[in-house]
Coordinates of C-alpha atoms in Angstrom, one line a residue:
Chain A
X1 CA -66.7 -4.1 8.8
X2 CA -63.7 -5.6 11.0
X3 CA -61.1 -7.1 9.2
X4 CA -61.6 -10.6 8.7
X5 CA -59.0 -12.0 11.5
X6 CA -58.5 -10.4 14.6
X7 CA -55.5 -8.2 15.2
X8 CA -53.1 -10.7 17.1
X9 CA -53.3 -13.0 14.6
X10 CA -51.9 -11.1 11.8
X11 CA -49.3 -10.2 14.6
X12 CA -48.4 -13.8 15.3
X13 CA -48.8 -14.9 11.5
X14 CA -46.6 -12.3 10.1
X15 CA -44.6 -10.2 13.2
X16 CA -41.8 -12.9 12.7
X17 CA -41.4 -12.8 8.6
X18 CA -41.3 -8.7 8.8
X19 CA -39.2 -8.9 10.9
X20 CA -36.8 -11.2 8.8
X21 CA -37.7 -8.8 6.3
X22 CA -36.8 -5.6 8.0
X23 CA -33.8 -6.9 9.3
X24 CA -32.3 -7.9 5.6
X25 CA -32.9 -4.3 4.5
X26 CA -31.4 -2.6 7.5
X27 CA -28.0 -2.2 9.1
X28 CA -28.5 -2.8 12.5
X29 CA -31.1 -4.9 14.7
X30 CA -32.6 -1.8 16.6
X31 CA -33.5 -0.5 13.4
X32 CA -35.2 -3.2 12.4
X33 CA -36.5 -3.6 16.0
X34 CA -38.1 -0.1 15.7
X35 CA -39.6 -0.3 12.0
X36 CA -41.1 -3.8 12.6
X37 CA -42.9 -2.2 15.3
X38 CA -43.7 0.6 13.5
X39 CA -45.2 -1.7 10.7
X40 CA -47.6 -2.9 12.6
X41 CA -49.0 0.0 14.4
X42 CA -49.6 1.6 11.6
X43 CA -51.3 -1.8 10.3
X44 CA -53.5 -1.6 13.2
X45 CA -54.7 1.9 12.4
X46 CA -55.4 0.7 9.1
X47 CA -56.9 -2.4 9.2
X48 CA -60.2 -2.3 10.0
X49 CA -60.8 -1.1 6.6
X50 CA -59.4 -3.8 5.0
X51 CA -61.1 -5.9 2.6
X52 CA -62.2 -9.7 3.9
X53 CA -60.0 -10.8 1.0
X54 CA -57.2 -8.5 0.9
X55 CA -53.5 -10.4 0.9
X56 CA -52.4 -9.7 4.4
X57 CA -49.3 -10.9 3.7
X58 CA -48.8 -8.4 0.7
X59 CA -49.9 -5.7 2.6
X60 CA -47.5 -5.5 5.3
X61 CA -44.9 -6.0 3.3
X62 CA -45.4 -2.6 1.1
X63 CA -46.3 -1.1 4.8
X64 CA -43.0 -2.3 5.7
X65 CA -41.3 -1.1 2.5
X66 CA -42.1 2.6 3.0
X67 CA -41.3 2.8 6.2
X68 CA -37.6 1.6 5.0
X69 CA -37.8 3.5 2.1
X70 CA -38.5 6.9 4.0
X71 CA -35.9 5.5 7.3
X72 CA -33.5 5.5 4.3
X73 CA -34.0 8.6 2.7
X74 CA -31.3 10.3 4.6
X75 CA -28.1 9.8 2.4
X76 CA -25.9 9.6 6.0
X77 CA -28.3 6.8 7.4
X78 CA -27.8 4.6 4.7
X79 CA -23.8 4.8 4.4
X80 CA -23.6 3.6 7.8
X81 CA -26.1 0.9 7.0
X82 CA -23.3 -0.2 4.4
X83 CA -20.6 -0.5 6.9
X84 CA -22.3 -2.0 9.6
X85 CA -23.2 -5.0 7.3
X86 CA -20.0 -5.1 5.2
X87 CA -18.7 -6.0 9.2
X88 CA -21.7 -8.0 10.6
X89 CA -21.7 -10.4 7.1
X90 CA -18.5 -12.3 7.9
X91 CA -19.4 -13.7 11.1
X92 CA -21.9 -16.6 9.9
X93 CA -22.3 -18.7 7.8
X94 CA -24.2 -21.9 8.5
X95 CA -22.9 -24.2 6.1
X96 CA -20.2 -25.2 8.9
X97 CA -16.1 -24.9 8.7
X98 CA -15.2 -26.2 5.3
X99 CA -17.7 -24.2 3.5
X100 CA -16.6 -21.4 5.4
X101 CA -13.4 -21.6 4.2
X102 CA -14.8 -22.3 0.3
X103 CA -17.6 -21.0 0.2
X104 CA -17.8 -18.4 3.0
X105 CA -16.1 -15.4 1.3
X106 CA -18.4 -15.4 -1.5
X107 CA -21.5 -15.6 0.9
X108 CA -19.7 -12.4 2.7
X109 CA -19.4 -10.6 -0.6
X110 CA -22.8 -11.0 -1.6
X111 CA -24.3 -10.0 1.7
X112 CA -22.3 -6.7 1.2
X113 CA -23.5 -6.2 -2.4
X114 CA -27.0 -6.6 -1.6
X115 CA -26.7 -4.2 1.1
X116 CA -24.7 -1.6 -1.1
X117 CA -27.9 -2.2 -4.1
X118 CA -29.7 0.9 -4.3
X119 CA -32.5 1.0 -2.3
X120 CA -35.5 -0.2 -4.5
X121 CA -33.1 -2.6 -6.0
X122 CA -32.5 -3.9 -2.1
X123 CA -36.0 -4.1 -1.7
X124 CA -37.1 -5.6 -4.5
X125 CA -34.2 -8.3 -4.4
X126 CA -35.2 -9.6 -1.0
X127 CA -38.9 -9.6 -1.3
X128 CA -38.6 -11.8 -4.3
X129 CA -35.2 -13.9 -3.6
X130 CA -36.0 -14.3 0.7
X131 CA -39.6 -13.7 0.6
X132 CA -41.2 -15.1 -2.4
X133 CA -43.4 -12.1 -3.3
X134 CA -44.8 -12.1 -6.6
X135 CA -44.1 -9.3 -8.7
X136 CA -47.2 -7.5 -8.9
X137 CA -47.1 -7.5 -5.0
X138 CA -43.8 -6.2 -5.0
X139 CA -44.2 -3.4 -7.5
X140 CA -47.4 -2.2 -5.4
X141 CA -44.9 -2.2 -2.3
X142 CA -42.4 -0.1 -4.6
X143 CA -45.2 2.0 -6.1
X144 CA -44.3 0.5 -9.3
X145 CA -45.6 -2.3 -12.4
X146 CA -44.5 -5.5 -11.9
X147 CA -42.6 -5.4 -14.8
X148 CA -40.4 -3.0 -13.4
X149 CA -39.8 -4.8 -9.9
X150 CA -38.9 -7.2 -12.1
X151 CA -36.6 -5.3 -13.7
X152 CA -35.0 -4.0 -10.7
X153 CA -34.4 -7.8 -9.3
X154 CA -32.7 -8.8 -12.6
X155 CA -30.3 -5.3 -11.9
X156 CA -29.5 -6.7 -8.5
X157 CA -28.5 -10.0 -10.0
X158 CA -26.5 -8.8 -12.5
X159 CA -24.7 -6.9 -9.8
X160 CA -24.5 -9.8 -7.8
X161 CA -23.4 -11.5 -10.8
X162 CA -20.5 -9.2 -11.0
X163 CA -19.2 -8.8 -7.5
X164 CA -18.6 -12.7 -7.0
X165 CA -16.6 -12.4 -10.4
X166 CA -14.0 -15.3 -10.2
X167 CA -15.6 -16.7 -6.6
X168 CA -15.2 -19.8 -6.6
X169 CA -19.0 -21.1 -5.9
X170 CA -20.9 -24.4 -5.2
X171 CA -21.9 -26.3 -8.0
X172 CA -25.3 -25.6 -8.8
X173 CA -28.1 -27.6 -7.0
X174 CA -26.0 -30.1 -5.5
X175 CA -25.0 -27.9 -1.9
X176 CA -28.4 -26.1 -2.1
X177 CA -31.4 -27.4 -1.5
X178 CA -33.7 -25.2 -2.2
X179 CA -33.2 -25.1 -5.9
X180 CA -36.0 -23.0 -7.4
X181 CA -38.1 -24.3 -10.1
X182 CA -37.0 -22.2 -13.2
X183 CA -40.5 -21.1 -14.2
X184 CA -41.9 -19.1 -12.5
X185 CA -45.0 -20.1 -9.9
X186 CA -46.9 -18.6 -7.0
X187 CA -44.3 -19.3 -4.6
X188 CA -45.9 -18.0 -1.9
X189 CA -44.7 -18.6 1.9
X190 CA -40.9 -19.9 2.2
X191 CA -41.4 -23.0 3.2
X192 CA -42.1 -25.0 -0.7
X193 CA -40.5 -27.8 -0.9
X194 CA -37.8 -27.4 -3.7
X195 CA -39.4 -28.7 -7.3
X196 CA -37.5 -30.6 -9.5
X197 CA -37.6 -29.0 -13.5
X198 CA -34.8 -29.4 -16.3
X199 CA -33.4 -26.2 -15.5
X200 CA -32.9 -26.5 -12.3
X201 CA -30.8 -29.1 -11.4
X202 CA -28.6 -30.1 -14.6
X203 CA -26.3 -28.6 -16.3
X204 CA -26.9 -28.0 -19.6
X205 CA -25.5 -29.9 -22.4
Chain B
X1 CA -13.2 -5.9 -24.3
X2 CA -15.9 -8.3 -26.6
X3 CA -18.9 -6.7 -27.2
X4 CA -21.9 -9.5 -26.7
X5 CA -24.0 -9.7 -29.8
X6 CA -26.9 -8.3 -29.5
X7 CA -28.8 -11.5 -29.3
X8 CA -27.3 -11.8 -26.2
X9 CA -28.0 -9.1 -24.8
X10 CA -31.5 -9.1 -25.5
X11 CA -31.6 -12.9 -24.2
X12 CA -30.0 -11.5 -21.2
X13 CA -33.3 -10.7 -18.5
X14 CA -34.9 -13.6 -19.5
X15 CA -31.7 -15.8 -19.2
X16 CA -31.3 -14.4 -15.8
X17 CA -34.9 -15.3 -14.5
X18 CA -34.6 -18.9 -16.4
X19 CA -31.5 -19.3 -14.2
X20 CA -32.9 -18.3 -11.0
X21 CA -36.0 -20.2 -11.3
X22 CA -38.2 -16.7 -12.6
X23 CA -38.8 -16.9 -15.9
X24 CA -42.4 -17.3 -18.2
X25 CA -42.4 -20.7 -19.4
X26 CA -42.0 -19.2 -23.1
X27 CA -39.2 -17.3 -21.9
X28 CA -37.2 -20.6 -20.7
X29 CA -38.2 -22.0 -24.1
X30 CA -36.0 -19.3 -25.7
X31 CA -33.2 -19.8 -23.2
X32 CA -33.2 -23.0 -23.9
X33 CA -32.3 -22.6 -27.7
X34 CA -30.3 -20.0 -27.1
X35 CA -27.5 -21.3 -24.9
X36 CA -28.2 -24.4 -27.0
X37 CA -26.1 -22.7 -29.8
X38 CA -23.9 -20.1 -27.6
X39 CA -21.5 -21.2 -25.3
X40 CA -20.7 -17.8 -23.7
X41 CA -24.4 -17.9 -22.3
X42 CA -24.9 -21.2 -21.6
X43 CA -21.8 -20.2 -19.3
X44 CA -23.6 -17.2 -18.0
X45 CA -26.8 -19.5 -17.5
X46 CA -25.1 -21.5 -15.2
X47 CA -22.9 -19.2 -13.0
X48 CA -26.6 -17.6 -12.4
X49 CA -27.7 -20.9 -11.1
X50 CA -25.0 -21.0 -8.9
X51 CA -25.6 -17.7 -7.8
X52 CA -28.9 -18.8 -7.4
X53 CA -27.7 -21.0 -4.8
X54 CA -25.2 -18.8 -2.5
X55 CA -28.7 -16.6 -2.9
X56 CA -30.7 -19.3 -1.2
X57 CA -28.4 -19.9 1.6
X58 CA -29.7 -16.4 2.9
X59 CA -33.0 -17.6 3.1
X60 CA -31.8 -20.0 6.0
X61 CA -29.9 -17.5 7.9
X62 CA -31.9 -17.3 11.1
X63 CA -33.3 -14.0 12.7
X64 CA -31.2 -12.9 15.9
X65 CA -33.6 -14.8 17.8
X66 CA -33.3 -11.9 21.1
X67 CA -33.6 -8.7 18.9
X68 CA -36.6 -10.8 17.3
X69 CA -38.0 -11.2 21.2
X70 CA -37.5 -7.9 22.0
X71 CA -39.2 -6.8 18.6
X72 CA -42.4 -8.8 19.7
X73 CA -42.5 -7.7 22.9
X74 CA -42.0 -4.2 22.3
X75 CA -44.6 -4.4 19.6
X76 CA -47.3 -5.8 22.4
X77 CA -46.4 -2.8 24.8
X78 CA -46.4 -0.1 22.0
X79 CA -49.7 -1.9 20.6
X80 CA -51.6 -1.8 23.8
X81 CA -51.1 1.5 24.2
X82 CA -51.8 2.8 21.0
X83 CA -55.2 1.1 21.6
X84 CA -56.0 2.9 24.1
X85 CA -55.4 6.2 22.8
X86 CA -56.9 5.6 19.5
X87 CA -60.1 7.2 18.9
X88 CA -61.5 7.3 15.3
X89 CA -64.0 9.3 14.5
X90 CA -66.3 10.7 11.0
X91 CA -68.5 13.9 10.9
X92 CA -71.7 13.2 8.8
X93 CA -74.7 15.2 7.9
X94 CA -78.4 14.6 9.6
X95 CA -81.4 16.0 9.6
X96 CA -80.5 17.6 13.3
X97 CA -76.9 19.2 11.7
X98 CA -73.6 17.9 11.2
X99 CA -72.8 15.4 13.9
X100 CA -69.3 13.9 14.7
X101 CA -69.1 10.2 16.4
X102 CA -66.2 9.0 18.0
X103 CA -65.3 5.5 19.2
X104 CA -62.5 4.2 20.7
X105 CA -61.7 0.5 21.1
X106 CA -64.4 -0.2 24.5
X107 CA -67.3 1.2 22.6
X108 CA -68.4 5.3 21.6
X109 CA -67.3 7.9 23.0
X110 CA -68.5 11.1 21.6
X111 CA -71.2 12.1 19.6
X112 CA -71.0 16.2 18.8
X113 CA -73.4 18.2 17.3
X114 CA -70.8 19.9 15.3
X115 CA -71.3 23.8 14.7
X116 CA -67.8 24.7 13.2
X117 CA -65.2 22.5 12.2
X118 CA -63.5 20.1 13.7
X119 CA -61.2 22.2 15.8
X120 CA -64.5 23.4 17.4
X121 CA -64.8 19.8 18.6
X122 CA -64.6 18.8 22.1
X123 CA -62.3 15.8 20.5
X124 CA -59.6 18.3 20.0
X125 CA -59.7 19.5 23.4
X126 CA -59.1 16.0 24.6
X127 CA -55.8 15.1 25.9
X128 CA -53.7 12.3 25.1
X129 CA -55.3 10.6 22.4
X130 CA -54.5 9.7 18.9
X131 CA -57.5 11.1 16.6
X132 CA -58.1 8.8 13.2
X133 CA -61.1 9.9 10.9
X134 CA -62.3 6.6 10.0
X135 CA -64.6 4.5 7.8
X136 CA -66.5 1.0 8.3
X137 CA -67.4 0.7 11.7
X138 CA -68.4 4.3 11.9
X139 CA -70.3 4.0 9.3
X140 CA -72.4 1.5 10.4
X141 CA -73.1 3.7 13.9
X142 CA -73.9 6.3 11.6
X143 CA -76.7 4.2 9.6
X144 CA -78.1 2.8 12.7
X145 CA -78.3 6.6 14.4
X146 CA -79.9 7.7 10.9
X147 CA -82.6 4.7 10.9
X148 CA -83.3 6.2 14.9
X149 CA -83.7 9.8 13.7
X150 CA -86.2 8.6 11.0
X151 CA -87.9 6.8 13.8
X152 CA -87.4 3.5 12.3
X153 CA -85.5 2.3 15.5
X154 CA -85.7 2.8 19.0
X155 CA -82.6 1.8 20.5
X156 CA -79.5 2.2 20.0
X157 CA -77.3 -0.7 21.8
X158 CA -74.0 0.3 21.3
X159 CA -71.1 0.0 23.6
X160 CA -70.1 3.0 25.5
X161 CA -67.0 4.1 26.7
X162 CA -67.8 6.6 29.3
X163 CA -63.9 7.7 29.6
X164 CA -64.9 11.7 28.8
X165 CA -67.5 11.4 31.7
X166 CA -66.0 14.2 34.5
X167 CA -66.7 11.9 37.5
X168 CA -68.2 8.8 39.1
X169 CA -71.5 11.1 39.4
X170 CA -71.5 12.0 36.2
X171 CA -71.0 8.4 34.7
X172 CA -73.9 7.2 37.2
X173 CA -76.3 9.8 35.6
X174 CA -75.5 8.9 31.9
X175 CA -76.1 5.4 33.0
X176 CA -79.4 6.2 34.9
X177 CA -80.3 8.6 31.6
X178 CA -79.3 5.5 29.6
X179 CA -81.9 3.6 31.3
X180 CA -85.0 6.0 30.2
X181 CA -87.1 4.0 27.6
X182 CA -87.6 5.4 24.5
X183 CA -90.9 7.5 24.7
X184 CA -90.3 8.1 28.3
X185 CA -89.5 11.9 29.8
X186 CA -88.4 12.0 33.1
X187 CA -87.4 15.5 34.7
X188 CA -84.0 16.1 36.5
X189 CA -85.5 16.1 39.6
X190 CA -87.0 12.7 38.8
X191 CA -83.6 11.4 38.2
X192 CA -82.0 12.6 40.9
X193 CA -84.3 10.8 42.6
X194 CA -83.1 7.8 41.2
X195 CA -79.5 7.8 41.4
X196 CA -80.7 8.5 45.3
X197 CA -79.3 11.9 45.0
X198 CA -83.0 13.6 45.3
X199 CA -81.2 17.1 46.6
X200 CA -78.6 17.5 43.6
X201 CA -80.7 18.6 41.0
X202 CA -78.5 21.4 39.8
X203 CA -76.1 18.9 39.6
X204 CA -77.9 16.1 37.7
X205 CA -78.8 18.9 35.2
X206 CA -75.1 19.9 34.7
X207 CA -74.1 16.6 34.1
X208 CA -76.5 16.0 31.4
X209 CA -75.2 19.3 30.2
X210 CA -72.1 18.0 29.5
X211 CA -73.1 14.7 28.5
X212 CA -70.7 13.4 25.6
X213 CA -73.1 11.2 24.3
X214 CA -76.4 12.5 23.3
X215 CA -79.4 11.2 21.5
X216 CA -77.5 7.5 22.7
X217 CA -77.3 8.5 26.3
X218 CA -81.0 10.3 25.7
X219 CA -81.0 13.5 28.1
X220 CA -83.4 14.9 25.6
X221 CA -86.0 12.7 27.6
X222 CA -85.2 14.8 30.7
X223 CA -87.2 18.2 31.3
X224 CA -87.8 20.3 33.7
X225 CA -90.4 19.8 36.7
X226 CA -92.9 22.2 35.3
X227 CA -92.8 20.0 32.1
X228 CA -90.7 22.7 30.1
X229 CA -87.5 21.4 27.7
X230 CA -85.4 23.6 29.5
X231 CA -82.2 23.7 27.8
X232 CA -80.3 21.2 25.2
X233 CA -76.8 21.1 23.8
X234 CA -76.1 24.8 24.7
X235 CA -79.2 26.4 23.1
X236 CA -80.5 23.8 20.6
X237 CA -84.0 23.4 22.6
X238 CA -85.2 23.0 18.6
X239 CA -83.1 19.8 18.6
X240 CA -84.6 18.5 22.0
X241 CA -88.4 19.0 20.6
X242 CA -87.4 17.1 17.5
X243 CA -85.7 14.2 19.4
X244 CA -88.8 13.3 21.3
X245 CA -91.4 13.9 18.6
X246 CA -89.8 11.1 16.8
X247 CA -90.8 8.9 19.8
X248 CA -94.2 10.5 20.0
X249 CA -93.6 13.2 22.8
X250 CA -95.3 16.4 21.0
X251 CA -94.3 19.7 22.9
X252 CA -96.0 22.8 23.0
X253 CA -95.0 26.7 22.7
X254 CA -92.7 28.9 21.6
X255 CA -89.0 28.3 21.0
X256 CA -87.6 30.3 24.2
X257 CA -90.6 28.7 26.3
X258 CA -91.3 25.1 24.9
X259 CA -93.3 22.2 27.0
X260 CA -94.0 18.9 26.5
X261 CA -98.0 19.1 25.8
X262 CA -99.0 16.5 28.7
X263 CA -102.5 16.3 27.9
X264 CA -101.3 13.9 24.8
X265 CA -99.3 11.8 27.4
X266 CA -99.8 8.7 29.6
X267 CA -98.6 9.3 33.7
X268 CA -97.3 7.3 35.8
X269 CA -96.9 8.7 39.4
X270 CA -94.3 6.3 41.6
X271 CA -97.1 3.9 43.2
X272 CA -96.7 0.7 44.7
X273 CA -99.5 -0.8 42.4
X274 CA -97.3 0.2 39.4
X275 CA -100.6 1.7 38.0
X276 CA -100.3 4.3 35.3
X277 CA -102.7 7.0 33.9
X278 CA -104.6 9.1 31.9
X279 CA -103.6 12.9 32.1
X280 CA -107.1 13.0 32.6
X281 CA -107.2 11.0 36.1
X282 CA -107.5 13.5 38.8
X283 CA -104.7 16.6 39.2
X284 CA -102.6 14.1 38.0
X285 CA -101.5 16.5 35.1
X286 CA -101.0 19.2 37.2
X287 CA -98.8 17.7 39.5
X288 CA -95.2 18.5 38.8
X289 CA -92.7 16.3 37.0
X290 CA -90.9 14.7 39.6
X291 CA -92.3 11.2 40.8
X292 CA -94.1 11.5 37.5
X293 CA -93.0 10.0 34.5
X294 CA -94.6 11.1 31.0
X295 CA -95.5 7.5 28.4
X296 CA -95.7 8.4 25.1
X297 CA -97.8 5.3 24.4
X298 CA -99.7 2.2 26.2
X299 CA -97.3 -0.4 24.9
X300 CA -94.2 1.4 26.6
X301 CA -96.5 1.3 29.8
X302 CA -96.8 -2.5 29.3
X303 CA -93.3 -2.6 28.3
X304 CA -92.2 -1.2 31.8
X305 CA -94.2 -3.7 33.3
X306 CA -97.1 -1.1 34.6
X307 CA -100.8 -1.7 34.7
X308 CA -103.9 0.9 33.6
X309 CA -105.4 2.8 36.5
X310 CA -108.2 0.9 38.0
X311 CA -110.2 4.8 38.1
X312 CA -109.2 6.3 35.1
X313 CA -108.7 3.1 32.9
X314 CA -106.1 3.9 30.0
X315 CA -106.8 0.4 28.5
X316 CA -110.5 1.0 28.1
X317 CA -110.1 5.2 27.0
X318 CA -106.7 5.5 25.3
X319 CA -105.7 9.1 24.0
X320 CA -106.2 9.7 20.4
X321 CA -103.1 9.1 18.8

């Protein structure tokens, strides 16, 4: 049977986010451009045999993921990848001039750390931190358990962790907004509203 | 340098995921003791969070909103043309051989009796389009062609796409074949005849010959004037004498000189009282197939809207069945 939807809607439902996605994970927006494009056309071959209640959503993102993985798998691709964002990552930063000045260095360094993650650490980190994949999504994307796209998400932060050693950063919860809760839920979609728990938004004792 | 206890090392994924809003509920309840009583990771805990936050701030970052544009549109280009190149296809077995159908996105395009493999294929000799084997829809032109070879169902309405046809003249003779009820024989003459092309017989007859669709686009219901099968598929006259037996043409004869046996068939000879027949009604049976159109049974007679012979009577004397 057909998929469920027609064809332009998953385009115009999800063209946008895998993009977003895409662009994250790569160095430069032709790249991106190219393997959104890519993403889809080979969702279109394969969708009519998809299930009426398969997670769309999920799907395209693992169709997405190897794509990058394979775009990546040459060594000399990827170095310039890490150069072309270490540049592009200082030029914005929307939390205006004083944060810049703060603030703004740190939000440079981490753009380049997340870029210089290996790969599946890369992945994993912004399918969970930008995204809001759930784990078991993520580790079918990365032909791995959940446990382990977990695992390569708590590698990234630890990296992370380390690169903005003595950055000064903004307090917790009172610049940004978008707090997550600290349990974990089915945060599906980007736009939930932030949700208030004790972990999230005091300091403990 | 300190080493970290080992408690606090342990602690450490789950302290992570409690910081960044990621952990099990039982996890943050061990977090929760733990920095309680340890002040290096209740530190820990809460440079996480605020890495948590300089994290979210990349959420917000906006695509480029011109290479996203670009993206979009390219996709639409690159989309509608792989569309029209895409043709999936699935070989299946039948009671008549392997048979390959193709579809592409207007409606089928090939069905194959399939000697060899697929490289044998006229598919593979087609230029410029992207072959996929595929599943679902397929599948279901494959149960519906099954159901017809069993006889269980006469048509087969199922949109074409007549792209492979050679010519205007050969896409107005599939559609004019198309049009030949099931249990209907016709001979090429007759269709020629119809398409207003009474002289091109050779030609009708090569068309059919390389007709891309058969059993759906049925040229096995066209024979020769003299009422032989003449040819099928290459040499697979077997196959035409099978195809119309399921709609209740019988032929008679050898394999090398078969003919439809038109003593067991209704006539209709062009007339303007749309009157058809007994075989039995004059010379009627004699006559050769060429205004004459051979009725497998009195209800497709009513179906095309004819009426029994006033003479002969088919309504009042019907053949055996």
């Amino acid at each position: 049977m057909m998929g469920a939807q027609p064809f332009e809607t998953i385009v115009g439902a999800h063209h946008a986010e895998i993009f977003r996605y895409l662009r994250r994970v790569t160095s430069r927006p032709a790249e991106a451009e190219d393997l959104s494009q890519e993403t889809f056309l080979r969702a279109y071959r394969a969708y009519r045999t998809l299930g009426p209640d398969a997670n769309v959503r999920a799907w395209l993102f693992a169709i997405a993921t190897n794509l990058s993985r394979n775009h990546f798998r040459s060594e000399k691709r990827r170095r310039v990848a890490h150069q072309a964002i270490a540049v592009e990552s200082r030029e914005a930063d929307p939390e205006g001039p004083e944060h810049e000045a703060r603030f703004g260095e740190a939000r440079g360094l981490l753009e380049t750390t997340v870029a210089a993650l290996p790969l599946k650490q890369r992945l994993a980190f912004v399918m969970r931190k930008i995204h809001d994949l759930d784990y078991d999504a993520i580790g079918r994307s990365l032909d791995c358990s959940g446990e382990s796209a977990r695992a390569h998400v708590f590698q990234a932060l630890r990296k992370i962790r380390l690169s903005l050693n003595g950055h000064e950063l903004p307090p917790a919860g009172g610049v940004e907004r978008r707090a997550s809760p600290a349990v974990a839920t089915d945060r599906r979609g980007t736009d939930v509203p932030p949700s208030e728990s004790p972990l999230s938004m005091e300091r403990p004792r | 340098m300190k080493r970290k206890p080992s408690v606090c090392v342990e602690i450490e994924p789950d302290l992570v995921a409690a910081a960044t809003g990621d952990a099990e509920p039982g996890a943050v309840h061990r977090v929760e003791a733990h920095i309680d009583s340890c002040g290096a990771c209740r530190d820990e805990f809460h440079r996480y969070r605020e890495i948590e936050g300089v994290v979210g701030t990349l959420r917000r970052t906006p695509s480029e909103a011109e290479s996203l544009t670009r993206a979009r549109q390219g996709l639409e280009s690159r989309l509608a043309d792989l569309r029209s190149r895409l043709v999936s296809y699935r070989v299946f077995p039948s009671p008549l051989g392997r048979i390959l159908i193709a579809r592409s996105e207007h409606g089928v395009s090939l069905v194959e009796y399939l000697d060899g493999d697929l490289r044998t294929s006229r598919l593979s000799r087609i230029g410029g389009v992207e072959l996929q084997e595929d599943g679902a829809e397929i599948e279901t032109l494959h149960r519906e062609l099954m159901e017809y070879l069993r006889g269980d169902r006469t048509r087969l309405e199922w949109p074409l796409d007549l792209r492979l046809a050679r010519s205007d003249f050969h896409r107005s003779v599939l559609r004019a074949t198309a049009a030949i009820p099931y249990g209907a024989v016709t001979s090429y003459a007759g269709l020629a005849a119809e398409i207003g092309r009474p002289t091109a017989i050779r030609a009708v007859a090569q068309a059919l010959r390389w007709n891309p669709l058969p059993i759906v686009v049925p040229c096995h219901r066209i024979i020769g004037t003299s009422g032989a099968l003449t040819g099928y598929s290459g040499d697979k006259i077997g196959l035409k004498r099978e195809l119309l037996a399921v709609e209740g043409v019988q032929a008679i004869g050898t394999r090398s000189d078969s003919r439809v046996a038109r003593n067991t068939l209704y006539h209709y000879e062009r007339n303007d009282q749309h009157e058809y027949c007994l075989p039995t009604c004059g010379d009627i049976a004699r006559r050769p197939i060429g205004a004459v159109t051979l009725l497998a049974s009195r209800e497709l007679a009513g179906a095309m809207g004819l009426v029994p012979c006033t003479a002969c009577r088919p309504d009042l004397h019907p053949l055996a069945a």
